[in-house]
Amino acid sequence: MSSSNENILTVFGTRTILNLICKVLFRCLHFILNGLILRRIDLKIIGIANVRLQLLYTTILFLSRESFRRTVPKLNDLRSIHHYINLIWFIIPISLSIISFTLPVTLFIQTDNAEKYSFYYQSCLFYALAAFIELLSEPFYLLATVTLNYHINIYIEMFASTLGFTIQAILVYKNAEYALYYYGFGYIIYSLLITLSYYIFFLTRNKQERQRLFLISSFNDLIIKPTHPYIDTKLSNETKTFFWQGIWMKFLTEGERYIMSLFNLVSYKDQAIYDTINNLGSLLPRLIFSTLEESAYAYFQQTLSRTKIPKDQHIQDDQMLIHARQDEPYYEEQSSSSLSGRF
C-alpha cells in the first residue's frame, strides 16, 4: 500500500474511533437528560417535539447539505477554491426553498390539534431558524473535510451538542408548562454554539493555520467571487445527482415518521413511545454501523475516482488503491516481443 493511502487510512481510522467515542458519550448524556424530562412533561409534547418538529429540523438540514457532504472533492482534484466556495453557498438558497415548503406544512397541515399546546407555532419557527443558523457553519465543515481535518468537526459538534442540549433539558425540566418553547429554544442555542464555534476557531488561528486547515486565510476568501466559470460544472452535476438521491434516501430511512406526521395515523403520545423505543432498538446500528459507514464512504471517496471502474484503478486483494501496477512494463515488453515474432 502506498504511503499516501496509508496516511489516509490512518486519518480515517482515527476519525472512526474518535467519532464513535463522542457518539457513545453523547448518547449516554442524551438518555440521562431524556429520563429526567419524561418525569416532568406530557408524553404528547415529547411526541410533537421529538417526531414532528424534529422531522422538520432534520429534513431541512439533510436535504440542504447532504448532497454537498457526499461530493466533497479530493484536495488534489480541487481546481479552484473560489469555484468550490461559490458552489458551497448554494446551500443557503436551497435551504430557504426547503424551509418555505416544509415550515407551512408543519405549521398548518395535519397538525392533529398540536396548535392547542402553548408555543407550538413559535417552536416550529425556532426549529426552522435553528436549522438555517446551523447551515451557516457548513462552509467551514466542508473545507475542513477537504483537508481531512475531521477532528475539528467532531470536537465542535460534541461541544455544541453537550452544552446546547444540556441547557435545553434544564430549561424544559424547570419550565414544564413552556416545554415546546424551550425545546425549540434549545435548538437555537445548539445551532448558535456550533456556528459560532467554527467562526471563533477560525478567527483564533493564524494565517498559516487557516490556510492549512480550511484552504482560506481570511473571511474575504469565504465571500462569493464572480469567477468564470462561476462553479465547477463537474462537481455541481455530481451534487445535483446526490441531491435527488438524497430525497429518496430521506423518505426511505424515515418514511414512517413522515407517514405519522402527515396522516395522523398515530397519536402524539404513541409517537413519543415509538420514538423512545426506536432510539433504544437502533442504538447499536446508529453508534457502530453508521459510524463505520460514514468513515468507509469518506475513505473510498478520497481514494477512488467515480469516473473509473475498479479494474482501471488496479485494486488488488492485499494492495488496495495502487494506481500503477508494477508488472505493466513487463507485460508491455512481452506483448511487443510476441507481436514482432509473429511478423
mmCIF file of C-alpha atoms in Angstrom:
data_model
loop_
_atom_site.group_PDB
_atom_site.id
_atom_site.type_symbol
_atom_site.label_atom_id
_atom_site.label_comp_id
_atom_site.label_asym_id
_atom_site.label_seq_id
_atom_site.Cartn_x
_atom_site.Cartn_y
_atom_site.Cartn_z
ATOM 1 C CA MET A 1 0.000 0.000 0.000
ATOM 2 C CA SER A 2 1.368 3.417 -0.916
ATOM 3 C CA SER A 3 2.360 5.858 1.803
ATOM 4 C CA SER A 4 -0.351 8.358 0.809
ATOM 5 C CA ASN A 5 -3.063 5.717 1.153
ATOM 6 C CA GLU A 6 -1.578 4.594 4.461
ATOM 7 C CA ASN A 7 -1.767 8.168 5.737
ATOM 8 C CA ILE A 8 -5.367 8.499 4.583
ATOM 9 C CA LEU A 9 -6.260 5.176 6.207
ATOM 10 C CA THR A 10 -4.675 6.339 9.471
ATOM 11 C CA VAL A 11 -6.674 9.572 9.360
ATOM 12 C CA PHE A 12 -9.940 7.734 8.828
ATOM 13 C CA GLY A 13 -9.134 5.145 11.474
ATOM 14 C CA THR A 14 -8.560 7.917 13.999
ATOM 15 C CA ARG A 15 -11.714 9.649 12.842
ATOM 16 C CA THR A 16 -13.795 6.492 13.278
ATOM 17 C CA ILE A 17 -12.577 5.855 16.822
ATOM 18 C CA LEU A 18 -12.942 9.485 17.867
ATOM 19 C CA ASN A 19 -16.379 9.786 16.311
ATOM 20 C CA LEU A 20 -17.547 6.575 17.975
ATOM 21 C CA ILE A 21 -16.338 7.677 21.419
ATOM 22 C CA CYS A 22 -18.068 11.044 21.079
ATOM 23 C CA LYS A 23 -21.316 9.417 19.949
ATOM 24 C CA VAL A 24 -21.299 6.984 22.871
ATOM 25 C CA LEU A 25 -20.726 9.786 25.376
ATOM 26 C CA PHE A 26 -23.435 11.937 23.827
ATOM 27 C CA ARG A 27 -25.917 9.047 23.728
ATOM 28 C CA CYS A 28 -25.360 8.359 27.411
ATOM 29 C CA LEU A 29 -25.930 12.019 28.221
ATOM 30 C CA HIS A 30 -28.968 12.093 25.927
ATOM 31 C CA PHE A 31 -30.644 9.173 27.715
ATOM 32 C CA ILE A 32 -29.973 10.679 31.137
ATOM 33 C CA LEU A 33 -31.468 14.020 30.130
ATOM 34 C CA ASN A 34 -34.481 12.397 28.465
ATOM 35 C CA GLY A 35 -35.058 10.309 31.576
ATOM 36 C CA LEU A 36 -35.325 13.485 33.635
ATOM 37 C CA ILE A 37 -37.639 15.179 31.142
ATOM 38 C CA LEU A 38 -40.018 12.208 30.883
ATOM 39 C CA ARG A 39 -40.902 12.608 34.546
ATOM 40 C CA ARG A 40 -41.922 16.230 34.146
ATOM 41 C CA ILE A 41 -43.877 16.785 30.939
ATOM 42 C CA ASP A 42 -46.728 15.259 28.955
ATOM 43 C CA LEU A 43 -45.813 12.478 26.532
ATOM 44 C CA LYS A 44 -47.813 14.231 23.811
ATOM 45 C CA ILE A 45 -45.450 17.196 23.952
ATOM 46 C CA ILE A 46 -42.481 14.842 23.631
ATOM 47 C CA GLY A 47 -44.161 13.270 20.602
ATOM 48 C CA ILE A 48 -44.640 16.669 18.973
ATOM 49 C CA ALA A 49 -41.077 17.775 19.705
ATOM 50 C CA ASN A 50 -39.173 14.554 19.021
ATOM 51 C CA VAL A 51 -41.121 13.408 15.970
ATOM 52 C CA ARG A 52 -42.979 16.191 14.179
ATOM 53 C CA LEU A 53 -40.691 19.148 14.916
ATOM 54 C CA GLN A 54 -37.526 17.061 14.856
ATOM 55 C CA LEU A 55 -38.568 15.831 11.423
ATOM 56 C CA LEU A 56 -38.851 19.431 10.230
ATOM 57 C CA TYR A 57 -35.361 20.165 11.526
ATOM 58 C CA THR A 58 -33.658 17.075 10.083
ATOM 59 C CA THR A 59 -35.430 17.414 6.721
ATOM 60 C CA ILE A 60 -34.149 20.960 6.256
ATOM 61 C CA LEU A 61 -30.606 20.002 7.235
ATOM 62 C CA PHE A 62 -30.418 16.748 5.305
ATOM 63 C CA LEU A 63 -31.824 17.998 2.019
ATOM 64 C CA SER A 64 -29.826 21.235 2.189
ATOM 65 C CA ARG A 65 -26.371 19.874 2.936
ATOM 66 C CA GLU A 66 -26.145 16.104 2.475
ATOM 67 C CA SER A 67 -25.502 16.263 -1.269
ATOM 68 C CA PHE A 68 -22.631 18.703 -0.662
ATOM 69 C CA ARG A 69 -21.140 16.444 2.007
ATOM 70 C CA ARG A 70 -21.367 13.460 -0.321
ATOM 71 C CA THR A 71 -19.422 15.218 -3.070
ATOM 72 C CA VAL A 72 -16.524 16.696 -1.112
ATOM 73 C CA PRO A 73 -13.650 16.763 -3.632
ATOM 74 C CA LYS A 74 -10.166 15.435 -3.073
ATOM 75 C CA LEU A 75 -7.664 18.131 -2.225
ATOM 76 C CA ASN A 76 -5.583 17.318 -5.307
ATOM 77 C CA ASP A 77 -8.660 17.417 -7.550
ATOM 78 C CA LEU A 78 -9.809 20.828 -6.349
ATOM 79 C CA ARG A 79 -9.290 23.065 -9.362
ATOM 80 C CA SER A 80 -10.178 26.369 -7.712
ATOM 81 C CA ILE A 81 -11.106 27.102 -4.120
ATOM 82 C CA HIS A 82 -13.267 30.021 -5.288
ATOM 83 C CA HIS A 83 -15.298 27.774 -7.584
ATOM 84 C CA TYR A 84 -15.879 25.411 -4.683
ATOM 85 C CA ILE A 85 -16.863 28.179 -2.252
ATOM 86 C CA ASN A 86 -19.296 29.572 -4.817
ATOM 87 C CA LEU A 87 -20.856 26.119 -5.037
ATOM 88 C CA ILE A 88 -20.999 25.705 -1.254
ATOM 89 C CA TRP A 89 -23.046 28.869 -0.796
ATOM 90 C CA PHE A 90 -25.847 27.367 -2.885
ATOM 91 C CA ILE A 91 -26.743 25.710 0.421
ATOM 92 C CA ILE A 92 -28.412 28.953 1.522
ATOM 93 C CA PRO A 93 -30.959 29.364 -1.322
ATOM 94 C CA ILE A 94 -31.618 25.615 -1.255
ATOM 95 C CA SER A 95 -32.330 25.707 2.481
ATOM 96 C CA LEU A 96 -34.613 28.741 2.134
ATOM 97 C CA SER A 97 -36.575 26.944 -0.582
ATOM 98 C CA ILE A 98 -36.943 23.845 1.585
ATOM 99 C CA ILE A 99 -37.970 25.921 4.612
ATOM 100 C CA SER A 100 -40.580 27.773 2.554
ATOM 101 C CA PHE A 101 -42.177 24.410 1.748
ATOM 102 C CA THR A 102 -41.718 22.355 4.932
ATOM 103 C CA LEU A 103 -42.460 25.064 7.507
ATOM 104 C CA PRO A 104 -46.035 25.848 6.324
ATOM 105 C CA VAL A 105 -46.740 22.110 6.143
ATOM 106 C CA THR A 106 -45.605 21.659 9.740
ATOM 107 C CA LEU A 107 -47.465 24.751 10.918
ATOM 108 C CA PHE A 108 -50.855 24.232 9.313
ATOM 109 C CA ILE A 109 -51.304 20.847 7.608
ATOM 110 C CA GLN A 110 -52.497 17.767 9.521
ATOM 111 C CA THR A 111 -51.419 19.162 12.882
ATOM 112 C CA ASP A 112 -53.823 16.925 14.863
ATOM 113 C CA ASN A 113 -54.537 19.825 17.239
ATOM 114 C CA ALA A 114 -50.866 20.335 18.056
ATOM 115 C CA GLU A 115 -51.502 24.075 17.932
ATOM 116 C CA LYS A 116 -53.573 23.859 21.108
ATOM 117 C CA TYR A 117 -50.352 23.344 23.041
ATOM 118 C CA SER A 118 -48.665 26.546 24.134
ATOM 119 C CA PHE A 119 -45.974 27.968 21.847
ATOM 120 C CA TYR A 120 -46.412 25.380 19.087
ATOM 121 C CA TYR A 121 -46.089 27.972 16.323
ATOM 122 C CA GLN A 122 -43.112 29.645 17.979
ATOM 123 C CA SER A 123 -41.416 26.286 18.407
ATOM 124 C CA CYS A 124 -41.862 25.475 14.702
ATOM 125 C CA LEU A 125 -40.203 28.760 13.810
ATOM 126 C CA PHE A 126 -37.384 28.068 16.268
ATOM 127 C CA TYR A 127 -36.649 24.661 14.741
ATOM 128 C CA ALA A 128 -36.563 26.084 11.206
ATOM 129 C CA LEU A 129 -34.413 29.034 12.286
ATOM 130 C CA ALA A 130 -32.030 26.719 14.150
ATOM 131 C CA ALA A 131 -31.544 24.623 11.013
ATOM 132 C CA PHE A 132 -30.789 27.735 8.962
ATOM 133 C CA ILE A 133 -28.287 29.056 11.524
ATOM 134 C CA GLU A 134 -26.508 25.711 11.612
ATOM 135 C CA LEU A 135 -26.193 25.721 7.819
ATOM 136 C CA LEU A 136 -24.185 28.957 8.054
ATOM 137 C CA SER A 137 -21.351 26.874 9.508
ATOM 138 C CA GLU A 138 -21.384 24.389 6.634
ATOM 139 C CA PRO A 139 -18.625 26.096 4.571
ATOM 140 C CA PHE A 140 -16.146 25.546 7.404
ATOM 141 C CA TYR A 141 -17.310 21.953 7.852
ATOM 142 C CA LEU A 142 -16.800 21.173 4.165
ATOM 143 C CA LEU A 143 -13.448 22.948 3.902
ATOM 144 C CA ALA A 144 -12.152 21.092 6.971
ATOM 145 C CA THR A 145 -13.343 17.865 5.355
ATOM 146 C CA VAL A 146 -11.446 18.635 2.148
ATOM 147 C CA THR A 147 -8.213 18.982 4.140
ATOM 148 C CA LEU A 148 -9.036 15.801 6.131
ATOM 149 C CA ASN A 149 -9.163 17.691 9.439
ATOM 150 C CA TYR A 150 -12.175 15.768 10.690
ATOM 151 C CA HIS A 151 -11.256 16.260 14.325
ATOM 152 C CA ILE A 152 -12.325 19.913 14.090
ATOM 153 C CA ASN A 153 -15.854 18.942 13.069
ATOM 154 C CA ILE A 154 -16.117 16.189 15.679
ATOM 155 C CA TYR A 155 -14.888 18.314 18.593
ATOM 156 C CA ILE A 156 -17.080 21.286 17.714
ATOM 157 C CA GLU A 157 -20.178 19.150 17.250
ATOM 158 C CA MET A 158 -19.551 17.324 20.519
ATOM 159 C CA PHE A 159 -19.048 20.589 22.398
ATOM 160 C CA ALA A 160 -22.185 22.185 20.947
ATOM 161 C CA SER A 161 -24.301 19.059 21.475
ATOM 162 C CA THR A 162 -23.250 18.555 25.078
ATOM 163 C CA LEU A 163 -23.671 22.157 26.164
ATOM 164 C CA GLY A 164 -26.666 23.042 23.991
ATOM 165 C CA PHE A 165 -28.848 20.041 24.766
ATOM 166 C CA THR A 166 -27.926 20.107 28.452
ATOM 167 C CA ILE A 167 -29.178 23.688 28.622
ATOM 168 C CA GLN A 168 -32.283 22.639 26.695
ATOM 169 C CA ALA A 169 -33.020 19.780 29.116
ATOM 170 C CA ILE A 170 -32.580 22.026 32.155
ATOM 171 C CA LEU A 171 -34.898 24.678 30.716
ATOM 172 C CA VAL A 172 -37.552 22.113 29.790
ATOM 173 C CA TYR A 173 -37.273 20.407 33.184
ATOM 174 C CA LYS A 174 -37.712 23.650 35.126
ATOM 175 C CA ASN A 175 -40.410 25.104 32.858
ATOM 176 C CA ALA A 176 -42.656 22.169 32.005
ATOM 177 C CA GLU A 177 -45.571 24.426 31.049
ATOM 178 C CA TYR A 178 -43.382 26.057 28.373
ATOM 179 C CA ALA A 179 -41.810 22.799 27.225
ATOM 180 C CA LEU A 180 -42.380 23.253 23.486
ATOM 181 C CA TYR A 181 -40.968 26.758 23.596
ATOM 182 C CA TYR A 182 -37.767 25.626 25.291
ATOM 183 C CA TYR A 183 -37.427 22.588 23.050
ATOM 184 C CA GLY A 184 -37.169 24.964 20.109
ATOM 185 C CA PHE A 185 -35.090 27.477 22.029
ATOM 186 C CA GLY A 186 -32.645 24.699 22.928
ATOM 187 C CA TYR A 187 -32.046 24.024 19.242
ATOM 188 C CA ILE A 188 -31.407 27.722 18.685
ATOM 189 C CA ILE A 189 -28.729 27.562 21.395
ATOM 190 C CA TYR A 190 -27.197 24.449 19.847
ATOM 191 C CA SER A 191 -27.081 25.920 16.344
ATOM 192 C CA LEU A 192 -25.572 29.179 17.614
ATOM 193 C CA LEU A 193 -22.927 27.257 19.544
ATOM 194 C CA ILE A 194 -21.907 25.123 16.592
ATOM 195 C CA THR A 195 -21.831 28.059 14.152
ATOM 196 C CA LEU A 196 -20.044 30.482 16.468
ATOM 197 C CA SER A 197 -17.523 27.789 17.401
ATOM 198 C CA TYR A 198 -16.433 27.444 13.781
ATOM 199 C CA TYR A 199 -16.111 31.192 13.277
ATOM 200 C CA ILE A 200 -14.303 31.757 16.577
ATOM 201 C CA PHE A 201 -11.978 28.823 15.905
ATOM 202 C CA PHE A 202 -11.158 30.298 12.505
ATOM 203 C CA LEU A 203 -10.525 33.761 13.939
ATOM 204 C CA THR A 204 -8.193 32.464 16.648
ATOM 205 C CA ARG A 205 -5.879 30.721 14.140
ATOM 206 C CA ASN A 206 -3.006 32.477 12.437
ATOM 207 C CA LYS A 207 -2.915 32.895 8.678
ATOM 208 C CA GLN A 208 -0.807 29.798 8.021
ATOM 209 C CA GLU A 209 -3.035 27.585 10.166
ATOM 210 C CA ARG A 210 -6.171 28.877 8.479
ATOM 211 C CA GLN A 211 -4.695 28.038 5.102
ATOM 212 C CA ARG A 212 -3.707 24.559 6.246
ATOM 213 C CA LEU A 213 -6.998 23.751 7.957
ATOM 214 C CA PHE A 214 -9.535 25.488 5.699
ATOM 215 C CA LEU A 215 -7.659 26.464 2.499
ATOM 216 C CA ILE A 216 -8.555 30.109 3.119
ATOM 217 C CA SER A 217 -6.753 32.759 5.140
ATOM 218 C CA SER A 218 -9.476 35.350 5.787
ATOM 219 C CA PHE A 219 -13.224 35.876 5.731
ATOM 220 C CA ASN A 220 -12.778 37.734 2.469
ATOM 221 C CA ASP A 221 -11.844 34.416 0.849
ATOM 222 C CA LEU A 222 -15.166 32.997 2.039
ATOM 223 C CA ILE A 223 -17.167 35.588 0.107
ATOM 224 C CA ILE A 224 -18.701 34.609 -3.228
ATOM 225 C CA LYS A 225 -16.470 35.640 -6.129
ATOM 226 C CA PRO A 226 -17.692 36.480 -9.676
ATOM 227 C CA THR A 227 -15.447 33.887 -11.321
ATOM 228 C CA HIS A 228 -15.820 32.461 -14.803
ATOM 229 C CA PRO A 229 -16.985 29.778 -14.838
ATOM 230 C CA TYR A 230 -18.926 30.523 -11.695
ATOM 231 C CA ILE A 231 -18.687 26.974 -10.322
ATOM 232 C CA ASP A 232 -17.055 23.669 -11.194
ATOM 233 C CA THR A 233 -19.550 22.086 -13.604
ATOM 234 C CA LYS A 234 -18.477 18.510 -12.927
ATOM 235 C CA LEU A 235 -18.788 18.903 -9.168
ATOM 236 C CA SER A 236 -22.119 20.699 -9.439
ATOM 237 C CA ASN A 237 -23.542 17.892 -11.592
ATOM 238 C CA GLU A 238 -22.472 15.327 -9.001
ATOM 239 C CA THR A 239 -24.089 17.437 -6.286
ATOM 240 C CA LYS A 240 -27.367 17.590 -8.218
ATOM 241 C CA THR A 241 -27.356 13.826 -8.618
ATOM 242 C CA PHE A 242 -26.819 13.257 -4.911
ATOM 243 C CA PHE A 243 -29.489 15.830 -4.068
ATOM 244 C CA TRP A 244 -32.195 13.887 -5.904
ATOM 245 C CA GLN A 245 -30.902 10.633 -4.475
ATOM 246 C CA GLY A 246 -30.953 12.230 -1.028
ATOM 247 C CA ILE A 247 -34.674 12.958 -1.300
ATOM 248 C CA TRP A 248 -35.402 9.279 -1.860
ATOM 249 C CA MET A 249 -32.935 8.283 0.835
ATOM 250 C CA LYS A 250 -34.629 10.548 3.377
ATOM 251 C CA PHE A 251 -38.072 9.157 2.648
ATOM 252 C CA LEU A 252 -36.843 5.571 2.718
ATOM 253 C CA THR A 253 -34.970 5.914 6.019
ATOM 254 C CA GLU A 254 -37.583 7.973 7.880
ATOM 255 C CA GLY A 255 -40.714 7.212 5.911
ATOM 256 C CA GLU A 256 -42.625 6.048 8.980
ATOM 257 C CA ARG A 257 -42.150 9.452 10.608
ATOM 258 C CA TYR A 258 -43.485 11.251 7.545
ATOM 259 C CA ILE A 259 -46.495 8.944 7.496
ATOM 260 C CA MET A 260 -47.177 9.518 11.197
ATOM 261 C CA SER A 261 -46.840 13.285 10.825
ATOM 262 C CA LEU A 262 -48.749 13.786 7.581
ATOM 263 C CA PHE A 263 -51.606 11.316 8.026
ATOM 264 C CA ASN A 264 -52.103 11.358 11.825
ATOM 265 C CA LEU A 265 -52.258 7.573 11.995
ATOM 266 C CA VAL A 266 -50.740 7.553 15.489
ATOM 267 C CA SER A 267 -51.391 9.878 18.416
ATOM 268 C CA TYR A 268 -48.617 12.120 19.688
ATOM 269 C CA LYS A 269 -48.414 10.054 22.863
ATOM 270 C CA ASP A 270 -47.843 6.878 20.865
ATOM 271 C CA GLN A 271 -45.331 8.719 18.687
ATOM 272 C CA ALA A 272 -43.345 9.604 21.804
ATOM 273 C CA ILE A 273 -43.337 5.967 22.902
ATOM 274 C CA TYR A 274 -42.355 4.855 19.404
ATOM 275 C CA ASP A 275 -39.503 7.364 19.281
ATOM 276 C CA THR A 276 -38.128 6.212 22.634
ATOM 277 C CA ILE A 277 -38.279 2.517 21.716
ATOM 278 C CA ASN A 278 -36.873 3.168 18.248
ATOM 279 C CA ASN A 279 -33.901 5.045 19.681
ATOM 280 C CA LEU A 280 -33.183 2.209 22.093
ATOM 281 C CA GLY A 281 -33.640 -0.510 19.481
ATOM 282 C CA SER A 282 -31.428 1.172 16.909
ATOM 283 C CA LEU A 283 -28.729 2.154 19.391
ATOM 284 C CA LEU A 284 -26.158 -0.378 18.163
ATOM 285 C CA PRO A 285 -26.622 0.280 14.416
ATOM 286 C CA ARG A 286 -26.637 4.034 14.935
ATOM 287 C CA LEU A 287 -23.487 4.053 17.022
ATOM 288 C CA ILE A 288 -21.359 1.437 15.302
ATOM 289 C CA PHE A 289 -22.588 0.676 11.810
ATOM 290 C CA SER A 290 -23.494 4.241 10.872
ATOM 291 C CA THR A 291 -20.084 5.442 12.073
ATOM 292 C CA LEU A 292 -18.309 2.753 10.062
ATOM 293 C CA GLU A 293 -20.448 3.552 7.033
ATOM 294 C CA GLU A 294 -19.598 7.253 7.204
ATOM 295 C CA SER A 295 -15.881 6.585 7.562
ATOM 296 C CA ALA A 296 -15.833 3.949 4.818
ATOM 297 C CA TYR A 297 -17.696 6.226 2.428
ATOM 298 C CA ALA A 298 -15.353 9.126 3.139
ATOM 299 C CA TYR A 299 -12.301 6.871 2.769
ATOM 300 C CA PHE A 300 -13.288 5.483 -0.618
ATOM 301 C CA GLN A 301 -14.363 8.937 -1.700
ATOM 302 C CA GLN A 302 -10.809 10.139 -1.111
ATOM 303 C CA THR A 303 -9.059 7.132 -2.658
ATOM 304 C CA LEU A 304 -11.293 6.103 -5.564
ATOM 305 C CA SER A 305 -12.498 8.022 -8.578
ATOM 306 C CA ARG A 306 -16.139 7.931 -9.652
ATOM 307 C CA THR A 307 -15.106 8.225 -13.282
ATOM 308 C CA LYS A 308 -13.093 4.980 -13.266
ATOM 309 C CA ILE A 309 -14.155 1.405 -12.777
ATOM 310 C CA PRO A 310 -12.363 -0.602 -10.070
ATOM 311 C CA LYS A 311 -10.466 -2.606 -12.700
ATOM 312 C CA ASP A 312 -8.893 0.578 -14.014
ATOM 313 C CA GLN A 313 -7.779 1.536 -10.527
ATOM 314 C CA HIS A 314 -5.901 -1.739 -10.007
ATOM 315 C CA ILE A 315 -7.450 -2.885 -6.755
ATOM 316 C CA GLN A 316 -5.642 -5.981 -5.532
ATOM 317 C CA ASP A 317 -6.577 -8.348 -2.726
ATOM 318 C CA ASP A 318 -3.765 -7.218 -0.469
ATOM 319 C CA GLN A 319 -2.803 -3.961 -2.168
ATOM 320 C CA MET A 320 -5.712 -1.546 -2.415
ATOM 321 C CA LEU A 321 -5.835 1.587 -4.468
ATOM 322 C CA ILE A 322 -2.436 1.356 -6.197
ATOM 323 C CA HIS A 323 -2.737 3.353 -9.395
ATOM 324 C CA ALA A 324 0.158 1.835 -11.315
ATOM 325 C CA ARG A 325 0.873 -1.876 -11.374
ATOM 326 C CA GLN A 326 4.497 -2.865 -11.185
ATOM 327 C CA ASP A 327 4.146 -5.518 -13.861
ATOM 328 C CA GLU A 328 2.749 -3.288 -16.607
ATOM 329 C CA PRO A 329 6.138 -2.566 -18.265
ATOM 330 C CA TYR A 330 6.884 -6.281 -18.239
ATOM 331 C CA TYR A 331 3.614 -7.202 -19.950
ATOM 332 C CA GLU A 332 4.039 -4.442 -22.500
ATOM 333 C CA GLU A 333 7.519 -5.746 -23.344
ATOM 334 C CA GLN A 334 6.256 -9.323 -23.628
ATOM 335 C CA SER A 335 3.351 -8.353 -25.857
ATOM 336 C CA SER A 336 5.555 -6.290 -28.162
ATOM 337 C CA SER A 337 8.099 -9.116 -28.487
ATOM 338 C CA SER A 338 5.373 -11.665 -29.267
ATOM 339 C CA LEU A 339 3.922 -9.419 -31.936
ATOM 340 C CA SER A 340 7.316 -8.883 -33.542
ATOM 341 C CA GLY A 341 7.880 -12.658 -33.517
ATOM 342 C CA ARG A 342 4.657 -13.239 -35.410
ATOM 343 C CA PHE A 343 5.519 -10.790 -38.131
#
